[in-house]
Tab-separated table of C-alpha atoms in Angstrom:
chain	number	residue	atom	x	y	z
A	196	MET	CA	-13.363	-12.457	8.458
A	197	THR	CA	-12.961	-13.315	12.110
A	198	LEU	CA	-12.778	-9.877	13.687
A	199	HIS	CA	-14.229	-10.059	17.170
A	200	ARG	CA	-12.831	-12.065	20.054
A	201	THR	CA	-15.093	-12.764	23.005
A	202	TYR	CA	-14.221	-10.219	25.659
A	203	PRO	CA	-16.120	-9.288	28.805
A	204	PRO	CA	-17.647	-5.791	28.893
A	205	ARG	CA	-14.747	-4.795	31.143
A	206	LEU	CA	-11.349	-6.415	30.967
A	207	PRO	CA	-9.073	-6.289	34.049
A	208	ILE	CA	-5.400	-5.818	33.151
A	209	ARG	CA	-2.981	-7.804	35.298
A	210	PRO	CA	0.364	-6.112	35.893
A	211	ALA	CA	3.486	-7.839	34.631
A	212	GLU	CA	5.084	-10.085	37.239
A	213	GLN	CA	8.531	-9.296	35.874
A	214	PRO	CA	10.162	-7.200	33.144
A	215	VAL	CA	8.917	-8.316	29.767
A	216	ASP	CA	11.337	-10.082	27.407
A	217	ALA	CA	9.790	-11.044	24.088
A	218	ILE	CA	10.074	-11.134	20.326
A	219	VAL	CA	6.850	-9.821	18.760
A	220	ARG	CA	5.325	-10.304	15.320
A	221	LEU	CA	2.528	-7.918	14.481
A	222	PRO	CA	-0.337	-7.767	11.951
A	223	GLY	CA	-0.035	-5.767	8.765
A	224	SER	CA	-0.213	-2.000	8.595
A	225	LYS	CA	-3.752	-0.607	8.382
A	226	SER	CA	-2.531	2.446	6.471
A	227	LEU	CA	-0.606	0.394	3.931
A	228	THR	CA	-3.354	-2.210	3.562
A	229	ASN	CA	-6.047	0.335	2.716
A	230	ARG	CA	-3.805	2.254	0.335
A	231	ALA	CA	-2.769	-0.946	-1.423
A	232	LEU	CA	-6.405	-2.055	-1.703
A	233	VAL	CA	-7.373	1.198	-3.436
A	234	LEU	CA	-4.440	1.129	-5.847
A	235	ALA	CA	-4.874	-2.569	-6.613
A	236	ALA	CA	-8.538	-1.875	-7.368
A	237	LEU	CA	-7.520	0.913	-9.772
A	238	ALA	CA	-4.772	-1.160	-11.411
A	239	ASP	CA	-4.922	-3.286	-14.549
A	240	GLY	CA	-5.121	-6.981	-13.661
A	241	VAL	CA	-4.841	-9.067	-10.509
A	242	SER	CA	-2.829	-7.967	-7.475
A	243	VAL	CA	-1.970	-10.161	-4.502
A	244	LEU	CA	-1.508	-8.374	-1.173
A	245	GLU	CA	0.536	-10.430	1.281
A	246	GLY	CA	0.529	-9.758	5.016
A	247	ALA	CA	-2.639	-7.671	4.735
A	248	LEU	CA	-4.371	-6.510	7.893
A	249	LEU	CA	-7.572	-8.374	8.739
A	250	SER	CA	-9.581	-5.946	10.856
A	251	GLU	CA	-12.738	-3.840	10.784
A	252	ASP	CA	-11.003	-1.000	8.947
A	253	SER	CA	-9.763	-3.241	6.152
A	254	TRP	CA	-12.972	-5.263	6.027
A	255	VAL	CA	-15.173	-2.203	5.358
A	256	MET	CA	-12.760	-1.274	2.566
A	257	VAL	CA	-12.971	-4.769	1.053
A	258	ASP	CA	-16.767	-4.798	1.315
A	259	SER	CA	-17.035	-1.357	-0.293
A	260	LEU	CA	-14.767	-2.289	-3.193
A	261	ARG	CA	-16.920	-5.327	-3.844
A	262	ARG	CA	-20.030	-3.120	-3.848
A	263	LEU	CA	-18.305	-0.959	-6.465
A	264	GLY	CA	-17.933	-4.051	-8.660
A	265	ILE	CA	-14.291	-4.824	-7.890
A	266	PRO	CA	-13.777	-8.465	-6.860
A	267	VAL	CA	-11.652	-8.997	-3.750
A	268	ASP	CA	-10.938	-12.473	-2.383
A	269	VAL	CA	-9.622	-12.840	1.168
A	270	ASP	CA	-7.573	-15.799	2.384
A	271	GLU	CA	-7.733	-15.164	6.116
A	272	PRO	CA	-5.308	-17.863	7.361
A	273	ALA	CA	-2.681	-16.676	4.865
A	274	GLU	CA	-3.349	-12.964	5.529
A	275	ARG	CA	-3.700	-12.550	1.784
A	276	MET	CA	-6.029	-10.436	-0.367
A	277	ILE	CA	-6.474	-10.935	-4.111
A	278	VAL	CA	-7.836	-7.912	-5.974
A	279	GLN	CA	-9.052	-7.943	-9.572
A	280	GLY	CA	-8.365	-4.383	-10.653
A	281	LYS	CA	-10.526	-2.605	-13.195
A	282	GLY	CA	-8.011	-0.235	-14.751
A	283	GLY	CA	-9.195	2.965	-13.120
A	284	THR	CA	-12.899	2.368	-13.756
A	285	LEU	CA	-15.759	1.567	-11.370
A	286	PRO	CA	-18.186	-1.058	-12.748
A	287	ALA	CA	-21.035	-0.061	-10.387
A	288	THR	CA	-23.084	2.997	-11.294
A	289	ARG	CA	-24.874	3.024	-7.924
A	290	ALA	CA	-23.605	1.828	-4.544
A	291	GLU	CA	-24.193	2.341	-0.841
A	292	LEU	CA	-20.915	2.042	1.045
A	293	PHE	CA	-20.737	1.518	4.806
A	294	VAL	CA	-17.339	2.571	6.154
A	295	GLY	CA	-17.805	2.020	9.895
A	296	ASN	CA	-15.510	4.444	11.714
A	297	SER	CA	-12.648	4.094	9.255
A	298	GLY	CA	-11.359	7.513	8.264
A	299	THR	CA	-9.109	6.158	5.528
A	300	THR	CA	-11.973	4.200	3.982
A	301	ALA	CA	-14.379	7.162	4.083
A	302	ARG	CA	-11.944	9.679	2.615
A	303	PHE	CA	-10.317	7.348	0.068
A	304	LEU	CA	-13.633	6.042	-1.267
A	305	THR	CA	-15.224	9.482	-1.474
A	306	ALA	CA	-12.443	10.502	-3.850
A	307	MET	CA	-12.409	7.162	-5.646
A	308	THR	CA	-16.119	7.268	-6.459
A	309	ALA	CA	-15.522	10.556	-8.294
A	310	LEU	CA	-13.897	8.412	-10.991
A	311	GLY	CA	-17.191	6.599	-11.533
A	312	HIS	CA	-20.239	7.333	-13.614
A	313	GLY	CA	-23.196	7.305	-11.281
A	314	GLU	CA	-24.339	7.997	-7.738
A	315	TYR	CA	-22.652	6.727	-4.587
A	316	LEU	CA	-23.515	7.041	-0.888
A	317	ILE	CA	-20.818	6.825	1.817
A	318	ASP	CA	-21.924	6.510	5.454
A	319	GLY	CA	-20.706	5.040	8.724
A	320	VAL	CA	-21.279	4.721	12.455
A	321	PRO	CA	-22.523	7.697	14.513
A	322	ARG	CA	-18.992	8.864	15.293
A	323	MET	CA	-18.147	8.896	11.564
A	324	ARG	CA	-21.034	11.328	11.146
A	325	GLU	CA	-19.059	13.697	13.390
A	326	ARG	CA	-15.748	13.444	11.508
A	327	PRO	CA	-15.122	16.250	8.996
A	328	ILE	CA	-14.904	15.595	5.279
A	329	GLN	CA	-16.006	18.962	3.858
A	330	PRO	CA	-12.521	20.002	2.641
A	331	LEU	CA	-12.451	16.912	0.425
A	332	LEU	CA	-15.977	17.584	-0.843
A	333	ASP	CA	-14.975	21.171	-1.668
A	334	ALA	CA	-11.922	19.894	-3.530
A	335	LEU	CA	-14.018	17.503	-5.622
A	336	ALA	CA	-16.489	20.297	-6.359
A	337	GLN	CA	-13.613	22.282	-7.865
A	338	LEU	CA	-13.245	19.393	-10.320
A	339	GLY	CA	-16.917	19.459	-11.294
A	340	VAL	CA	-18.050	16.589	-9.078
A	341	GLN	CA	-21.323	16.855	-7.150
A	342	ALA	CA	-20.213	15.790	-3.671
A	343	GLU	CA	-22.288	16.833	-0.681
A	344	SER	CA	-22.755	16.199	3.016
A	345	LEU	CA	-26.369	15.092	3.128
A	346	LEU	CA	-26.968	16.442	6.641
A	347	GLY	CA	-25.252	19.737	5.880
A	348	THR	CA	-22.730	19.167	8.670
A	349	GLY	CA	-19.605	18.795	6.558
A	350	CYS	CA	-19.458	15.161	7.707
A	351	PRO	CA	-20.857	11.877	6.345
A	352	PRO	CA	-23.227	10.681	5.076
A	353	VAL	CA	-21.867	11.847	1.740
A	354	ARG	CA	-23.413	11.553	-1.691
A	355	VAL	CA	-21.184	11.667	-4.760
A	356	ARG	CA	-22.640	12.132	-8.235
A	357	SER	CA	-20.025	11.955	-10.955
A	358	HIS	CA	-19.624	11.532	-14.703
A	359	GLY	CA	-15.945	10.692	-14.607
A	360	LEU	CA	-13.077	12.976	-13.731
A	361	ALA	CA	-11.053	15.027	-16.196
A	362	GLY	CA	-8.688	16.582	-13.641
A	363	GLY	CA	-7.630	20.127	-12.929
A	364	THR	CA	-6.360	22.388	-10.156
A	365	ILE	CA	-7.509	22.111	-6.546
A	366	ARG	CA	-6.987	24.280	-3.506
A	367	LEU	CA	-7.157	22.168	-0.348
A	368	ARG	CA	-6.821	22.568	3.406
A	369	GLY	CA	-4.064	20.457	4.924
A	370	ASP	CA	-4.491	21.177	8.628
A	371	ILE	CA	-7.371	18.814	9.518
A	372	SER	CA	-6.367	15.512	7.955
A	373	SER	CA	-3.691	14.356	5.534
A	374	GLN	CA	-6.173	11.740	4.287
A	375	TYR	CA	-7.886	14.312	2.043
A	376	LEU	CA	-4.646	14.868	0.171
A	377	SER	CA	-3.800	11.171	0.041
A	378	ALA	CA	-7.253	10.394	-1.360
A	379	LEU	CA	-6.835	12.911	-4.177
A	380	LEU	CA	-3.271	11.884	-4.956
A	381	MET	CA	-4.301	8.253	-5.446
A	382	ILE	CA	-7.029	9.030	-7.980
A	383	GLY	CA	-4.933	11.600	-9.864
A	384	PRO	CA	-3.210	9.146	-12.239
A	385	CYS	CA	-6.628	7.868	-13.383
A	386	THR	CA	-7.793	11.324	-14.540
A	387	ARG	CA	-7.363	12.542	-18.106
A	388	ASP	CA	-5.531	15.773	-17.388
A	389	GLY	CA	-3.970	15.047	-13.995
A	390	LEU	CA	-4.198	17.044	-10.789
A	391	ARG	CA	-2.450	20.071	-9.380
A	392	ILE	CA	-3.155	20.322	-5.651
A	393	GLU	CA	-2.265	23.524	-3.828
A	394	LEU	CA	-2.398	23.412	-0.036
A	395	GLU	CA	-3.920	26.445	1.672
A	396	SER	CA	-2.617	25.566	5.153
A	397	PRO	CA	0.261	23.560	6.618
A	398	LEU	CA	0.025	19.816	6.147
A	399	VAL	CA	-0.438	17.580	9.191
A	400	SER	CA	0.881	14.014	9.430
A	401	VAL	CA	3.347	14.465	6.565
A	402	PRO	CA	4.733	10.882	6.792
A	403	TYR	CA	1.351	9.490	5.745
A	404	VAL	CA	1.438	11.514	2.524
A	405	GLU	CA	4.990	10.327	1.906
A	406	MET	CA	3.671	6.788	2.390
A	407	THR	CA	0.920	7.415	-0.159
A	408	LEU	CA	3.401	8.657	-2.758
A	409	ALA	CA	5.652	5.653	-2.129
A	410	VAL	CA	2.835	3.121	-2.547
A	411	MET	CA	1.651	4.894	-5.702
A	412	ALA	CA	5.178	4.516	-7.089
A	413	ASP	CA	5.161	0.837	-6.140
A	414	PHE	CA	2.062	0.412	-8.320
A	415	GLY	CA	3.644	2.311	-11.201
A	416	ALA	CA	2.388	5.900	-10.914
A	417	ILE	CA	4.421	9.041	-10.355
A	418	ALA	CA	3.623	12.250	-8.509
A	419	THR	CA	5.831	15.148	-7.464
A	420	HIS	CA	5.590	18.047	-5.049
A	421	GLU	CA	7.127	21.397	-4.257
A	422	HIS	CA	8.075	21.567	-0.560
A	423	ALA	CA	4.946	19.578	0.390
A	424	GLN	CA	2.808	22.571	-0.592
A	425	VAL	CA	2.010	22.039	-4.285
A	426	PHE	CA	1.508	18.498	-5.623
A	427	HIS	CA	1.508	17.476	-9.284
A	428	VAL	CA	-0.006	14.185	-10.500
A	429	PRO	CA	0.190	13.585	-14.262
A	430	GLY	CA	-2.967	12.133	-15.800
A	431	ASN	CA	-3.465	9.143	-18.093
A	432	GLN	CA	-1.211	6.924	-16.021
A	433	ARG	CA	-1.954	3.252	-15.438
A	434	TYR	CA	-1.489	1.532	-12.129
A	435	ARG	CA	0.141	-1.877	-12.618
A	436	SER	CA	-1.083	-4.965	-10.792
A	437	ARG	CA	1.545	-6.779	-8.753
A	438	ALA	CA	2.338	-8.944	-5.760
A	439	TYR	CA	2.706	-6.610	-2.801
A	440	ALA	CA	4.051	-7.325	0.685
A	441	ILE	CA	2.604	-5.224	3.506
A	442	GLU	CA	4.867	-4.564	6.472
A	443	PRO	CA	3.685	-4.813	10.103
A	444	ASP	CA	1.773	-1.905	11.607
A	445	ALA	CA	4.099	0.639	13.220
A	446	SER	CA	1.307	2.260	15.230
A	447	ALA	CA	0.491	-1.141	16.726
A	448	ALA	CA	4.181	-1.657	17.440
A	449	SER	CA	4.188	1.450	19.635
A	450	TYR	CA	2.197	-0.389	22.315
A	451	PHE	CA	4.760	-3.150	22.578
A	452	PHE	CA	7.680	-0.734	22.585
A	453	ALA	CA	5.845	1.115	25.367
A	454	LEU	CA	5.410	-2.204	27.188
A	455	ALA	CA	9.199	-2.540	27.332
A	456	ALA	CA	9.432	0.987	28.713
A	457	ALA	CA	6.642	0.469	31.266
A	458	THR	CA	8.069	-2.771	32.666
A	459	ALA	CA	11.786	-1.975	32.283
A	460	GLY	CA	11.901	-4.964	29.947
A	461	ARG	CA	12.931	-5.788	26.396
A	462	ILE	CA	10.781	-6.060	23.255
A	463	ARG	CA	12.027	-6.846	19.762
A	464	VAL	CA	9.548	-6.277	16.928
A	465	VAL	CA	10.573	-8.178	13.803
A	466	ASN	CA	9.946	-7.337	10.143
A	467	LEU	CA	9.716	-3.657	11.061
A	468	GLY	CA	12.918	-1.656	11.057
A	469	THR	CA	14.791	1.297	9.652
A	470	ARG	CA	13.560	0.503	6.130
A	471	SER	CA	9.939	1.064	7.166
A	472	ARG	CA	7.818	3.554	5.241
A	473	GLN	CA	5.695	4.287	8.284
A	474	GLY	CA	6.380	7.453	10.220
A	475	ASP	CA	5.237	5.903	13.497
A	476	VAL	CA	8.440	3.885	13.766
A	477	GLN	CA	9.879	7.181	15.021
A	478	PHE	CA	8.001	6.646	18.298
A	479	VAL	CA	11.081	4.800	19.513
A	480	ASN	CA	12.984	8.110	19.327
A	481	LEU	CA	10.743	9.460	22.085
A	482	LEU	CA	11.339	6.386	24.225
A	483	GLU	CA	15.066	6.869	23.717
A	484	ARG	CA	14.757	10.445	24.997
A	485	MET	CA	12.902	9.048	28.021
A	486	GLY	CA	15.913	6.883	28.887
A	487	CYS	CA	15.231	3.642	27.004
A	488	THR	CA	17.805	1.955	24.797
A	489	VAL	CA	16.833	1.448	21.153
A	490	ILE	CA	18.540	-1.019	18.825
A	491	ARG	CA	17.783	-0.248	15.181
A	492	GLU	CA	18.185	-2.816	12.401
A	493	PRO	CA	16.923	-2.770	8.816
A	494	ASP	CA	14.213	-5.335	9.607
A	495	ALA	CA	13.775	-5.119	13.377
A	496	LEU	CA	13.565	-2.642	16.227
A	497	THR	CA	14.329	-3.412	19.859
A	498	VAL	CA	13.476	-1.291	22.893
A	499	ILE	CA	15.053	-1.933	26.295
A	500	GLY	CA	13.221	-0.084	29.038
A	501	LYS	CA	14.628	1.679	32.069
A	502	ARG	CA	12.676	3.053	35.006
A	503	PRO	CA	11.997	5.702	35.984
A	504	LEU	CA	11.327	7.205	32.601
A	505	ARG	CA	12.337	10.804	31.953
A	506	GLY	CA	9.782	13.495	31.300
A	507	ILE	CA	10.019	15.035	27.824
A	508	GLU	CA	8.377	17.639	25.602
A	509	ALA	CA	7.524	16.473	22.094
A	510	ASP	CA	6.001	17.831	18.894
A	511	MET	CA	4.035	14.748	17.789
A	512	ASN	CA	2.384	16.145	14.665
A	513	ALA	CA	4.115	13.627	12.412
A	514	ILE	CA	3.339	10.603	14.629
A	515	SER	CA	0.041	11.657	16.151
A	516	ASP	CA	-1.501	8.174	16.279
A	517	THR	CA	0.989	7.390	19.037
A	518	VAL	CA	-0.082	10.298	21.274
A	519	PRO	CA	-2.226	8.062	23.533
A	520	THR	CA	0.680	5.620	23.830
A	521	LEU	CA	3.060	8.278	25.119
A	522	ALA	CA	0.366	9.806	27.328
A	523	ALA	CA	-0.278	6.453	28.990
A	524	LEU	CA	3.421	6.203	29.896
A	525	ALA	CA	3.536	9.734	31.315
A	526	PRO	CA	2.458	8.825	34.884
A	527	LEU	CA	5.562	6.616	35.113
A	528	ALA	CA	7.983	9.439	34.291
A	529	ASP	CA	10.063	11.478	36.740
A	530	GLY	CA	8.884	14.794	35.293
A	531	PRO	CA	6.131	16.265	33.131
A	532	VAL	CA	5.386	14.910	29.666
A	533	ILE	CA	4.269	17.687	27.303
A	534	ILE	CA	2.691	16.877	23.935
A	535	ARG	CA	2.243	19.632	21.334
A	536	ASN	CA	1.023	20.336	17.779
A	537	VAL	CA	-1.620	17.613	17.548
A	538	GLN	CA	-4.850	19.605	17.405
A	539	HIS	CA	-6.014	17.470	14.467
A	540	ILE	CA	-6.395	14.362	16.664
A	541	ARG	CA	-9.547	15.901	18.088
A	542	TYR	CA	-11.200	14.643	14.858
A	543	LYS	CA	-10.158	11.005	15.159
A	544	GLU	CA	-12.259	8.072	16.420
A	545	THR	CA	-12.813	10.279	19.432
A	546	ASP	CA	-11.438	13.647	20.527
A	547	ARG	CA	-8.204	12.037	21.629
A	548	ILE	CA	-6.842	15.059	23.478
A	549	ALA	CA	-9.963	15.366	25.638
A	550	ALA	CA	-10.375	11.598	26.049
A	551	VAL	CA	-6.789	11.051	27.181
A	552	ALA	CA	-7.040	13.949	29.621
A	553	ASN	CA	-10.318	12.650	31.061
A	554	GLU	CA	-9.021	9.123	31.643
A	555	LEU	CA	-5.714	10.216	33.146
A	556	ARG	CA	-7.624	12.422	35.582
A	557	ARG	CA	-9.801	9.416	36.432
A	558	LEU	CA	-6.543	7.746	37.486
A	559	GLY	CA	-5.670	10.663	39.774
A	560	ILE	CA	-3.133	12.191	37.395
A	561	THR	CA	-2.879	15.969	36.990
A	562	VAL	CA	-3.362	16.996	33.352
A	563	GLU	CA	-3.445	20.386	31.656
A	564	GLU	CA	-5.237	20.335	28.325
A	565	PHE	CA	-4.216	22.723	25.509
A	566	PRO	CA	-6.002	23.261	22.190
A	567	ASP	CA	-3.146	21.372	20.529
A	568	GLY	CA	-1.932	18.995	23.218
A	569	LEU	CA	-1.403	18.080	26.866
A	570	ARG	CA	0.849	18.535	29.872
A	571	ILE	CA	0.820	15.442	32.070
A	572	GLU	CA	2.335	15.387	35.550
A	573	PRO	CA	3.670	12.074	36.847
A	574	GLY	CA	2.190	10.604	39.997
A	575	PRO	CA	0.686	7.573	41.719
A	576	VAL	CA	-2.044	5.871	39.704
A	577	GLN	CA	-5.289	5.002	41.457
A	578	PRO	CA	-7.476	2.064	40.332
A	579	ALA	CA	-10.157	2.902	37.769
A	580	VAL	CA	-12.194	1.666	34.842
A	581	ILE	CA	-10.822	3.278	31.666
A	582	ARG	CA	-13.467	4.466	29.233
A	583	THR	CA	-12.416	3.881	25.648
A	584	TYR	CA	-15.015	5.966	23.762
A	585	GLY	CA	-15.087	3.227	21.117
A	586	ASP	CA	-11.478	4.140	20.264
A	587	HIS	CA	-9.081	1.242	19.757
A	588	ARG	CA	-6.044	3.366	20.587
A	589	MET	CA	-7.442	4.352	23.990
A	590	ALA	CA	-7.957	0.693	24.871
A	591	MET	CA	-4.510	-0.450	23.780
A	592	SER	CA	-2.586	2.485	25.257
A	593	PHE	CA	-4.101	2.292	28.722
A	594	ALA	CA	-3.750	-1.496	28.734
A	595	ILE	CA	0.023	-0.896	28.624
A	596	LEU	CA	-0.171	1.336	31.693
A	597	GLY	CA	-2.154	-1.438	33.367
A	598	CYS	CA	0.794	-3.750	32.862
A	599	ALA	CA	2.859	-1.475	35.132
A	600	VAL	CA	0.327	-0.484	37.828
A	601	PRO	CA	-2.482	-2.482	39.477
A	602	GLY	CA	-6.205	-1.851	39.378
A	603	LEU	CA	-6.910	-0.845	35.761
A	604	GLU	CA	-9.854	-2.225	33.795
A	605	ILE	CA	-10.567	-1.499	30.133
A	606	ASP	CA	-14.190	-0.764	29.235
A	607	ASP	CA	-15.362	-2.162	25.868
A	608	PRO	CA	-12.100	-3.982	25.088
A	609	GLY	CA	-13.624	-5.347	21.874
A	610	CYS	CA	-13.143	-1.944	20.226
A	611	VAL	CA	-9.592	-3.091	19.340
A	612	ALA	CA	-11.171	-5.054	16.460
A	613	LYS	CA	-10.949	-1.847	14.430
A	614	THR	CA	-7.258	-2.417	13.691
A	615	PHE	CA	-5.938	-5.182	15.984
A	616	PRO	CA	-8.551	-7.842	16.801
A	617	ASP	CA	-6.240	-10.111	18.812
A	618	PHE	CA	-4.331	-7.364	20.626
A	619	PHE	CA	-5.008	-8.641	24.127
A	620	GLU	CA	-3.966	-12.188	23.220
A	621	ARG	CA	-0.707	-10.916	21.770
A	622	LEU	CA	-0.188	-8.728	24.826
A	623	GLU	CA	-0.596	-11.765	27.103
A	624	ALA	CA	1.847	-13.701	24.939
A	625	ALA	CA	4.426	-10.913	25.172
A	626	LEU	CA	4.003	-10.994	28.958
A	627	GLY	CA	4.797	-14.732	28.904
A	628	ARG	CA	1.313	-15.821	29.919
A	629	ARG	CA	0.438	-17.776	26.770
């Protein structure tokens, strides 16, 4: 796959010369692509994933599935992946899986390897070795699987030793990452007895679990829940192979909607509308509260910006991947922007609460940091080099602010390859420069 564009170590962002006015087509959803890859791998027969995301996060998933003995062919120009499912079995009895800094890949594969008969090692980049996975390991242990953090930190590298999975009852934390629950839900149909999963704490990022259940249903498996606290997955189900269309990435769309807000322009994102299964489409609701106009259609969303933006207070637990996007717009508002209930994003590619606060302060913006969020005061933005901490969302969010104010440079712009390798080219196109 062609993942990396040639970028300088620091990329200056040129402000827009005029309000943006563009129709934007975006790459496929990372969250949907990696879920569909797992379920296609567990299905009977050949599945064809259309519109799949071609990025580091999806590539490490593809590579890992191949190492587990599941053939995956990638047609890059067509954005198509062809998966030869193995009916809930893993052909490989030993495998070393490198997951980069992909949380979905690490968590999903840790659970998936519990279905195998053998020994599997899951590891990633240094930051992945700081991202917690112990609640998932504890859950698998309750099912009789030997799953351990090899460094004793509760983080990767992880070793899984399994002799198949009968099923049973699990008690699981829900307040660190919804990916633990999604990982277990997806393997549940392939167990003999099914799974009952009882959450011990409130669930974060609920829309991502709803997405998981919807994609499972698309591949022919059912699961139910009681008030998002107790989940039931019947065993001895069979995922069915199929052709599957993956919609554009709603988290990626947030940057272009924010571009309309930042430049008082107009952006229409096509093939992503009110029918979307992704919670992050609700980011436009926040822009609407800030004074933008939003036009909602079944297969498109349009944002028309208006400056100055209004300050707002928002609980962003359900759409936490868009926290940096909103934070980067905050200096342009006419009042404070307050973000709450997102403590779990401290465990993402970087501690996103601390990283956002640090970089806004570098720009001369006053920020108060809470355990679960931020208060950002509007104000003039001074020139600075934005550190990205290897986090794609930091790079893309602050690039949008750079389209509205002069003097911003993005350090390590190539980190966008994680989910959006050609982001800066598409940004230039939306600005009418390509």
